[in-house]
Coordinates of C-alpha atoms in Angstrom, one line a residue:
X1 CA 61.8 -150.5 -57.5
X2 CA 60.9 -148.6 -54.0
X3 CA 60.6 -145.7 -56.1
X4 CA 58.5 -147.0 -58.6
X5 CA 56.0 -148.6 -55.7
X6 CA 55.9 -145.2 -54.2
X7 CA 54.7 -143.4 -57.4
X8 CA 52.0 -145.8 -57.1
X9 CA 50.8 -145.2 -53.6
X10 CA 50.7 -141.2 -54.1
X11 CA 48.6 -142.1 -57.7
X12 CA 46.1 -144.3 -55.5
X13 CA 45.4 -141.4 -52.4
X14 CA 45.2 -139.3 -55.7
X15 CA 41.8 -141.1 -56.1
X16 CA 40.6 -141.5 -52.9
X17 CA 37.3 -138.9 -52.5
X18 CA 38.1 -136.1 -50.2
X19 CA 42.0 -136.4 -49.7
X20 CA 43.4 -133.6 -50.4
X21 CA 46.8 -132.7 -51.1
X22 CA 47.4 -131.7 -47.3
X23 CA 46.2 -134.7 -46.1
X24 CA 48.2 -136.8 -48.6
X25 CA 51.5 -135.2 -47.8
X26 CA 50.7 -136.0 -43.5
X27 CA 50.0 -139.6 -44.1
X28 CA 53.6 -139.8 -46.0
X29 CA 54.9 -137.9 -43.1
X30 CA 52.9 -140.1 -39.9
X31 CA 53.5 -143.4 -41.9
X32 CA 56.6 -142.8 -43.4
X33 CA 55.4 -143.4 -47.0
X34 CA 52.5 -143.9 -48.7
X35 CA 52.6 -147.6 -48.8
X36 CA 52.7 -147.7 -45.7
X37 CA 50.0 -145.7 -45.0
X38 CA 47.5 -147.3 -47.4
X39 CA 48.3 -150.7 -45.4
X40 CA 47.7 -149.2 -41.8
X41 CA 45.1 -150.2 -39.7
X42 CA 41.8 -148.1 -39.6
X43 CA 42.5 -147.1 -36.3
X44 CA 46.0 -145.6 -37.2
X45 CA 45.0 -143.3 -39.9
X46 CA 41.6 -142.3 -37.9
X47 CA 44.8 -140.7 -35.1
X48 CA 45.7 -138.9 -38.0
X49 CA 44.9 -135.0 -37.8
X50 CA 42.5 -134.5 -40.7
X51 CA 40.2 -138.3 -41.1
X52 CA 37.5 -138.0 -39.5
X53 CA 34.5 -141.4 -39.3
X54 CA 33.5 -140.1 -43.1
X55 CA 36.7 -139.8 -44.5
X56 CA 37.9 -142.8 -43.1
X57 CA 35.0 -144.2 -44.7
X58 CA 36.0 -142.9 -47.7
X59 CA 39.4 -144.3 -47.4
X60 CA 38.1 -147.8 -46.6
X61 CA 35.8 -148.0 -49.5
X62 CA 38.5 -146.8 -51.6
X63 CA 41.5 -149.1 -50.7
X64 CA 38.9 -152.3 -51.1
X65 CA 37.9 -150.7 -54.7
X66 CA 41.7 -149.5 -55.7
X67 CA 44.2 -151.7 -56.7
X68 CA 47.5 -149.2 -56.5
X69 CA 49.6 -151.8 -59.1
X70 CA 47.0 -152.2 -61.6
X71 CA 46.2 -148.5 -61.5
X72 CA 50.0 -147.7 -62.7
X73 CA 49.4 -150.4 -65.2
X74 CA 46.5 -149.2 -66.4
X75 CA 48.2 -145.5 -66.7
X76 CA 51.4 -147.2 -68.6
X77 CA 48.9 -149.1 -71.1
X78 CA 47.3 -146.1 -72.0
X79 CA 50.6 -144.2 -72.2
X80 CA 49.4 -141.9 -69.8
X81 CA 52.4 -139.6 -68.2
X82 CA 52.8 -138.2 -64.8
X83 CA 55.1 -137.3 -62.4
X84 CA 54.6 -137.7 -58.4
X85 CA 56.8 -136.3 -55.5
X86 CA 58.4 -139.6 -55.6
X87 CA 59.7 -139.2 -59.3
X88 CA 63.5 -137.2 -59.8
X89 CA 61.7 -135.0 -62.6
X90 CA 58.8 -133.9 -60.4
X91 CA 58.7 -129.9 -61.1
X92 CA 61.2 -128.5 -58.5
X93 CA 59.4 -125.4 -57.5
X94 CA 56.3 -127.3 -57.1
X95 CA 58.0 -128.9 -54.1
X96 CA 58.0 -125.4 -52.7
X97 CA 54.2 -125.0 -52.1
X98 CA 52.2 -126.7 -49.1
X99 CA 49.7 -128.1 -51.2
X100 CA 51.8 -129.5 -54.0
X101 CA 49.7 -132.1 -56.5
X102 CA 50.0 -135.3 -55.6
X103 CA 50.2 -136.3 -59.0
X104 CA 51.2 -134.2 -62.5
X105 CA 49.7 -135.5 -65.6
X106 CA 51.4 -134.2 -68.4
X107 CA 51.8 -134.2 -72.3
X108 CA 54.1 -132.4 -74.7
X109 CA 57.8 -131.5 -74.0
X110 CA 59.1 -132.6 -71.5
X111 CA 62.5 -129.8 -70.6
X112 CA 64.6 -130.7 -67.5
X113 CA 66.0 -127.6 -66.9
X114 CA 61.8 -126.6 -66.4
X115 CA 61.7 -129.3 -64.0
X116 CA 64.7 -127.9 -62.4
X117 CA 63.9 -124.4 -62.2
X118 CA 66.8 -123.6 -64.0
X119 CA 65.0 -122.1 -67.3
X120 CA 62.9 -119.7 -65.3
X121 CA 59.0 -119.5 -66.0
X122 CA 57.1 -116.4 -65.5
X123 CA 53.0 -116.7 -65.2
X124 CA 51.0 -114.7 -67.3
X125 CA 47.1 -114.9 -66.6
X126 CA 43.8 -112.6 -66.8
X127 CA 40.7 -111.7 -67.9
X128 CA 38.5 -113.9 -71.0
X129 CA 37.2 -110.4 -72.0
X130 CA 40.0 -109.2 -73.3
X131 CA 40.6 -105.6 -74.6
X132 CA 42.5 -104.4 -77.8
X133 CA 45.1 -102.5 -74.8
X134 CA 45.2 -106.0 -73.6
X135 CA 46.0 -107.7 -76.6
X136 CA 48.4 -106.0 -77.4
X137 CA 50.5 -105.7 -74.3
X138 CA 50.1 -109.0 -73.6
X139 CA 51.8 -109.9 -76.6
X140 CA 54.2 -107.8 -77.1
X141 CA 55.3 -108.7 -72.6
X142 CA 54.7 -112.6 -74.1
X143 CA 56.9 -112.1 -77.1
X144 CA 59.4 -109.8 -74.8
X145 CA 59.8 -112.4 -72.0
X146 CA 60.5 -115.5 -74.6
X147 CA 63.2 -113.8 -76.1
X148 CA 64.8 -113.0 -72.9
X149 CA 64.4 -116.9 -72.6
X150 CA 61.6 -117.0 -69.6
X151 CA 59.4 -119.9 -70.5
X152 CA 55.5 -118.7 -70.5
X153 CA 52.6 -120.5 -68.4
X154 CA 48.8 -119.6 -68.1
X155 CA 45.9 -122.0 -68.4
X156 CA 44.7 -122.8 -72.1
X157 CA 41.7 -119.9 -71.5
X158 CA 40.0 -117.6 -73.9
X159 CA 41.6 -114.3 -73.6
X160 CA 44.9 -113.3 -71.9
X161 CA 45.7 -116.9 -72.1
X162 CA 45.7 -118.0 -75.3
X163 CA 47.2 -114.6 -76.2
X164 CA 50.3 -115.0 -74.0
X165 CA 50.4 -118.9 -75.4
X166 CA 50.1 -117.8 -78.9
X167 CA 52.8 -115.2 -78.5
X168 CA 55.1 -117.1 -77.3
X169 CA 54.3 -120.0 -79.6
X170 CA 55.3 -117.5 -82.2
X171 CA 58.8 -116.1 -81.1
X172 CA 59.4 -119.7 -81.0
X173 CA 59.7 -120.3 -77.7
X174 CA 57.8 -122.8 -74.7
X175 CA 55.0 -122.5 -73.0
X176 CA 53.4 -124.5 -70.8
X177 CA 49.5 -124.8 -70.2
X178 CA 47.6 -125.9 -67.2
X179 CA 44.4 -127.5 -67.5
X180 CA 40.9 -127.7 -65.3
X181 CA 40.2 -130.7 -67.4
X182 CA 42.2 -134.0 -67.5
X183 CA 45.2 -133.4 -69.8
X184 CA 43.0 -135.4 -73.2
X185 CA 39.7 -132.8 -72.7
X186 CA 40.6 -129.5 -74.9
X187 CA 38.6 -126.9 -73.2
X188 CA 37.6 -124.6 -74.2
X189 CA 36.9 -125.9 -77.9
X190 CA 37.7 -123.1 -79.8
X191 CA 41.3 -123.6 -78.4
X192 CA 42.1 -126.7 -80.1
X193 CA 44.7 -125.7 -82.7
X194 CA 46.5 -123.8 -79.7
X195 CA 46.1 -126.9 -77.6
X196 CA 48.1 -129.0 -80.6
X197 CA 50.7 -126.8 -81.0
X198 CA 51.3 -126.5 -77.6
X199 CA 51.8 -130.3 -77.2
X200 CA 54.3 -130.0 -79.7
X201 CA 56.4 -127.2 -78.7
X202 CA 55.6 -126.8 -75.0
X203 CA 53.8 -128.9 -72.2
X204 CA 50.4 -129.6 -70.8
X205 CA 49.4 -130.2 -67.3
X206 CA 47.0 -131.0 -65.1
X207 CA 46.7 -132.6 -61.5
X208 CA 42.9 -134.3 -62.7
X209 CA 43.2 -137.6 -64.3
X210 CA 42.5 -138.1 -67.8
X211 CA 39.1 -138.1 -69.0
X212 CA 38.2 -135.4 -66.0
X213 CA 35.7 -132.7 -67.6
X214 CA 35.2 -129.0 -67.3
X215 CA 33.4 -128.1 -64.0
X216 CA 33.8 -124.9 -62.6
X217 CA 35.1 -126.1 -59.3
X218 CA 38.2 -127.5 -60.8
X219 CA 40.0 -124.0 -62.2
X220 CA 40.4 -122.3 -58.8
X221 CA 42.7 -125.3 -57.7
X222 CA 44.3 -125.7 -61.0
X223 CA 45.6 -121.7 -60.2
X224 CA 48.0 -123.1 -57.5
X225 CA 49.8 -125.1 -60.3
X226 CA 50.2 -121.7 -62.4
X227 CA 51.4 -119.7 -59.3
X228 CA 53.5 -122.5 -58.2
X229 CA 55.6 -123.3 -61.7
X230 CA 56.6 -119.8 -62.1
X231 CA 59.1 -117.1 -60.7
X232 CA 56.9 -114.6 -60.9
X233 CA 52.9 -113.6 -62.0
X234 CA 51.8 -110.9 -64.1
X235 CA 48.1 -109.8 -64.3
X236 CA 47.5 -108.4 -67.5
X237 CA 44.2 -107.7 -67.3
X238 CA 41.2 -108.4 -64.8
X239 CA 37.9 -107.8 -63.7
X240 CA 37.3 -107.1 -59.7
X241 CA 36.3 -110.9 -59.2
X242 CA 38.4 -112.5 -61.8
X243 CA 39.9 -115.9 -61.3
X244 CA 43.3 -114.2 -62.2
X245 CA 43.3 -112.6 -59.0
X246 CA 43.0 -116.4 -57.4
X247 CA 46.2 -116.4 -59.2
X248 CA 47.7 -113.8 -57.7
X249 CA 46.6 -114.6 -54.3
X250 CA 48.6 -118.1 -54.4
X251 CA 51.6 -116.2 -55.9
X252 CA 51.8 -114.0 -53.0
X253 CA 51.6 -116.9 -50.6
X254 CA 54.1 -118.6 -52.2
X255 CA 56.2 -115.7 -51.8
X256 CA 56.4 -114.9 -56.0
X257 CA 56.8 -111.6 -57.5
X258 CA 53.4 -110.2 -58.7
X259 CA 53.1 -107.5 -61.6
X260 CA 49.9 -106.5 -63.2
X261 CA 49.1 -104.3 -66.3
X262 CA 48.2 -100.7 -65.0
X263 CA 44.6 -99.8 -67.0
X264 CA 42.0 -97.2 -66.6
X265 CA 39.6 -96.8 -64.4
X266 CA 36.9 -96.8 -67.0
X267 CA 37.5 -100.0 -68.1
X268 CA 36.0 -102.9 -65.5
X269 CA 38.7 -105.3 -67.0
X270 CA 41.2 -103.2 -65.3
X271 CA 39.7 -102.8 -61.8
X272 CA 41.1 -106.7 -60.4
X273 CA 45.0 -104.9 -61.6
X274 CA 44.1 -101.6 -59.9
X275 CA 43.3 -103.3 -56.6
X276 CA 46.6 -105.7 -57.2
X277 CA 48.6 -102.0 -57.0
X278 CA 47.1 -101.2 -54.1
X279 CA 48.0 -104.5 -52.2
X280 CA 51.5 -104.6 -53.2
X281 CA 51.8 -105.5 -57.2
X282 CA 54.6 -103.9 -59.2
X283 CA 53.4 -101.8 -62.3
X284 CA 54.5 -103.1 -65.5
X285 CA 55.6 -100.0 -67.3
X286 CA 56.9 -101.5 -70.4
X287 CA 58.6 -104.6 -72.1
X288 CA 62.6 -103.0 -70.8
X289 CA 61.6 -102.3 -67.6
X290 CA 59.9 -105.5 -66.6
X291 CA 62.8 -107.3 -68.0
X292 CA 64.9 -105.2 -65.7
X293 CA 62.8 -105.6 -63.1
X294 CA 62.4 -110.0 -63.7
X295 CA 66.5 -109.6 -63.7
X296 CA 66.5 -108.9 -59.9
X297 CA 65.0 -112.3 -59.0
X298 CA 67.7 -114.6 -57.1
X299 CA 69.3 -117.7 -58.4
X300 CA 67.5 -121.2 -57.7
X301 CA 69.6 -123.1 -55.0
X302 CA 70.2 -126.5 -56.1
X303 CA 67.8 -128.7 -56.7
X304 CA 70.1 -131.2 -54.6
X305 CA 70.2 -129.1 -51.9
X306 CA 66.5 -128.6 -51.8
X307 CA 65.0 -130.5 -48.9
X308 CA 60.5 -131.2 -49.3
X309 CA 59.7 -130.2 -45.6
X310 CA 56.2 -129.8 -44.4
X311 CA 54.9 -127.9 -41.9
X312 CA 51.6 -128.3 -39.6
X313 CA 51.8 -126.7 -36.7
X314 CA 49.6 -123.8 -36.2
X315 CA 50.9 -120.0 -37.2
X316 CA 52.0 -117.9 -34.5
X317 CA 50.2 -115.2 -35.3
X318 CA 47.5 -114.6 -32.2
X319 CA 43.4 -115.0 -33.4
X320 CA 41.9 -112.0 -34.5
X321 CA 38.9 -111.7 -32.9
X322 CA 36.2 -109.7 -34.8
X323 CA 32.0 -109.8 -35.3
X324 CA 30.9 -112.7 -37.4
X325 CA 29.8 -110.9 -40.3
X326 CA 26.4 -111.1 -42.0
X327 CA 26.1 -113.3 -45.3
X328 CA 24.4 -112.2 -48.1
X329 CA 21.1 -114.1 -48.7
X330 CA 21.9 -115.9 -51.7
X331 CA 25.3 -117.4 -50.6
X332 CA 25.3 -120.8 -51.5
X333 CA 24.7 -124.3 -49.7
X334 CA 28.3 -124.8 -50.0
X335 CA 29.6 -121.7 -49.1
X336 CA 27.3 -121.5 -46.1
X337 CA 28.5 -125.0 -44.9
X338 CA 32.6 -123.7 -45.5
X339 CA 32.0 -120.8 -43.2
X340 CA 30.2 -122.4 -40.6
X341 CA 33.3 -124.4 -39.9
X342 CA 35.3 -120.7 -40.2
X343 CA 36.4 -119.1 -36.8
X344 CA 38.4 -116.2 -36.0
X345 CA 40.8 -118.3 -35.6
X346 CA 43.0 -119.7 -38.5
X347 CA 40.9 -123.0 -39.7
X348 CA 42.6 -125.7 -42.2
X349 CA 42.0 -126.8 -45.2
X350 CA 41.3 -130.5 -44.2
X351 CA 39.1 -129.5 -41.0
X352 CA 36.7 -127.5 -42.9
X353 CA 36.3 -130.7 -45.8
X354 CA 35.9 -132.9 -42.5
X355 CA 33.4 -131.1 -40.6
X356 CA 31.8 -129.7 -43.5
X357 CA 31.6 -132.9 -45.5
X358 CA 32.4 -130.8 -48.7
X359 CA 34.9 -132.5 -51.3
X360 CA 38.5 -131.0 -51.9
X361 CA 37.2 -129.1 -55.1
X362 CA 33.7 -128.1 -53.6
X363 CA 35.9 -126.6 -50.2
X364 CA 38.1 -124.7 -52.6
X365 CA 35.4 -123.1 -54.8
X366 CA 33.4 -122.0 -51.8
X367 CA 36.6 -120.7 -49.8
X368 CA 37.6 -118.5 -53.2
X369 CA 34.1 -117.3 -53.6
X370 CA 34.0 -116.2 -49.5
X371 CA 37.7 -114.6 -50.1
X372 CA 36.4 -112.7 -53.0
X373 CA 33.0 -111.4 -51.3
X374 CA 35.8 -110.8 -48.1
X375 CA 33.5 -112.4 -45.8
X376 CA 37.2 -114.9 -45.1
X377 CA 40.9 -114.4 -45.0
X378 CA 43.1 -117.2 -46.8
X379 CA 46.3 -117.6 -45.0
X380 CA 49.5 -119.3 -45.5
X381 CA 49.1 -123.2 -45.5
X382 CA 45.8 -123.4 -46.8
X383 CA 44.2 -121.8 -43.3
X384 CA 41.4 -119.4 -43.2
X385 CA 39.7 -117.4 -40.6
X386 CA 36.7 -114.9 -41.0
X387 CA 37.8 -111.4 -41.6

């Protein structure tokens, strides 16, 4: 029953307008649970690092409009699935990451060992624009992986995506999609029969509730899911500003293995995977050597053993201190706003929503779009600080 009310709480801060997963996971720490938390006293949660006077009116609004119980009946009328940090099944490696999802929609197959971390998954993302070299390799390292057992996970999208999906589909094996929509919007449309047959023989996710529709602000987030399920990333193929490289970027914070596709210099689809090389990525030279290579990664420690610990104090590393660049003219509103909260010195997640007044999503867009122009630096913890 405890656990059960629980799974309720972290479904209702879930809904609350500009909490983010940060905050969510410090007001289970300051309160003790999230119960708790939603009960305190205006005045308690306003001491706690991260509400501010408009979140806090965000909160208050939203605990006199929410009714936590009648939200978790609503979801178990509609049959809708999800797991929270509260739940046993809650993905394993998930836990791992600082800015797990509060909440995991999900439909399909559900496998335990997944949810343990036992049956490995291995990330396979990239460009929409995908070449003929890049349909090919990324089936055949699909098709390779599955029947070596690795179960596959990209994000439902035109190109690498659905390639690596179908793939694996094919060998008959599971893959696992992660949506930018609520778990019931197919997008995009011409993925339908992929998104069927995935439900069927693998599993759909998403951290947006159902009904939630395709905006561009919510596939940067989504990326954290990808990097976070899997053992390892591959890049197959990307362009210099692809979203694969978001990808990538959470991988390497959450200290996974990153391989990309090597590709020619001629090709702009292969110019994101040239600059993963030159940052540390391992060279996938072939379906037996990759396999060889994915062989090397360590055991999983028991899931019973693992112990969710979260960190806020500040990194130790000393500020850089460097001119404030010059923005281009036609940054926009939001991405002005972010980096006016930026310093030289490392800047969270939460302090940029508060004293920008941008949403989660909104923050997260403009902070990927000022890492990719490399007017920021994204650090461990979801901190930033101008380059």
């Amino acid at each position: 029953m405890a656990q059960e009310q629980e799974r309720m709480y972290w479904l209702a801060w879930s809904r609350v307008r500009g909490v983010g997963p940060l905050l969510v996971q410090r007001l289970q720490t300051e309160f003790g649970s999230l119960g708790e938390a939603w009960r305190a006293q205006s005045a308690a949660l306003q001491a706690v690092q991260g509400v501010g006077p408009k979140l806090l009116e965000s909160i208050t609004t939203a605990r006199a409009q929410l009714e936590p119980e009648q939200l978790l009946e609503d979801c178990d009328r509609a049959q809708v699935k999800f797991w929270t940090p509260a739940d046993p099944d809650y993905p394993y490696l998930l836990q791992e990451i600082p800015n797990l999802p509060p909440v995991l929609y999900y439909r399909g197959q559900v496998n335990r060992l997944e949810n343990q971390g036992r049956k490995p998954a291995i990330a396979i993302v990239g460009t929409r624009n995908i070449t003929d070299y890049g349909h090919r390799w990324t089936a055949r390292i699909s098709r390779a992986l599955t029947c070596r057992g690795f179960t596959i996970v990209s994000g439902l999208a035109l190109g690498v995506d659905a390639v690596a999906h179908e793939a694996c589909l094919n060998a008959g094996g599971r893959t696992i999609a992660v949506l930018g929509t609520g778990i019931d919007v197919i997008y995009p449309r011409q993925n339908t029969a992929l998104y069927h047959r995935i439900a069927e023989q693998g599993l759909i996710l998403s951290d947006y509730p159902p009904g939630t529709r395709p905006e561009a602000h919510n596939f940067p987030p989504r990326n954290r899911i990808i990097a976070g399920l899997s053992r390892a990333v591959l890049v197959m193929e990307a362009a210099q500003r692809s979203g694969a490289l978001i990808t990538a970027r959470y991988a390497i914070e959450y200290n996974r293995d990153v391989y990309t596709l090597p590709g020619s210099l001629d090709n702009p689809q292969a110019l994101g995977c040239l600059e993963l090389v030159n940052t540390g990525a391992q060279l996938i030279l072939g379906e037996r050597a990759l396999l060889d290579q994915l062989g090397d990664i360590p055991p999983l420690d028991s899931p019973q053993d693992h112990q969710l610990t979260l960190d806020f104090s500040p990194p130790d590393s000393p500020p850089v201190v460097a001119p404030r660049p010059t923005l281009p003219p036609d940054l926009s509103p939001n991405c002005y706003r972010a980096f006016e909260v930026i310093g030289t010195e490392p800047t969270s997640l939460d302090r940029i929503m508060e004293q920008s007044g941008l949403t989660a999503s909104e923050a997260l867009v403009a902070l990927s779009l000022l890492e990719m122009l490399e007017l920021i630096t994204g650090l461990p913890g979801q901190q930033y600080r101008q380059r």
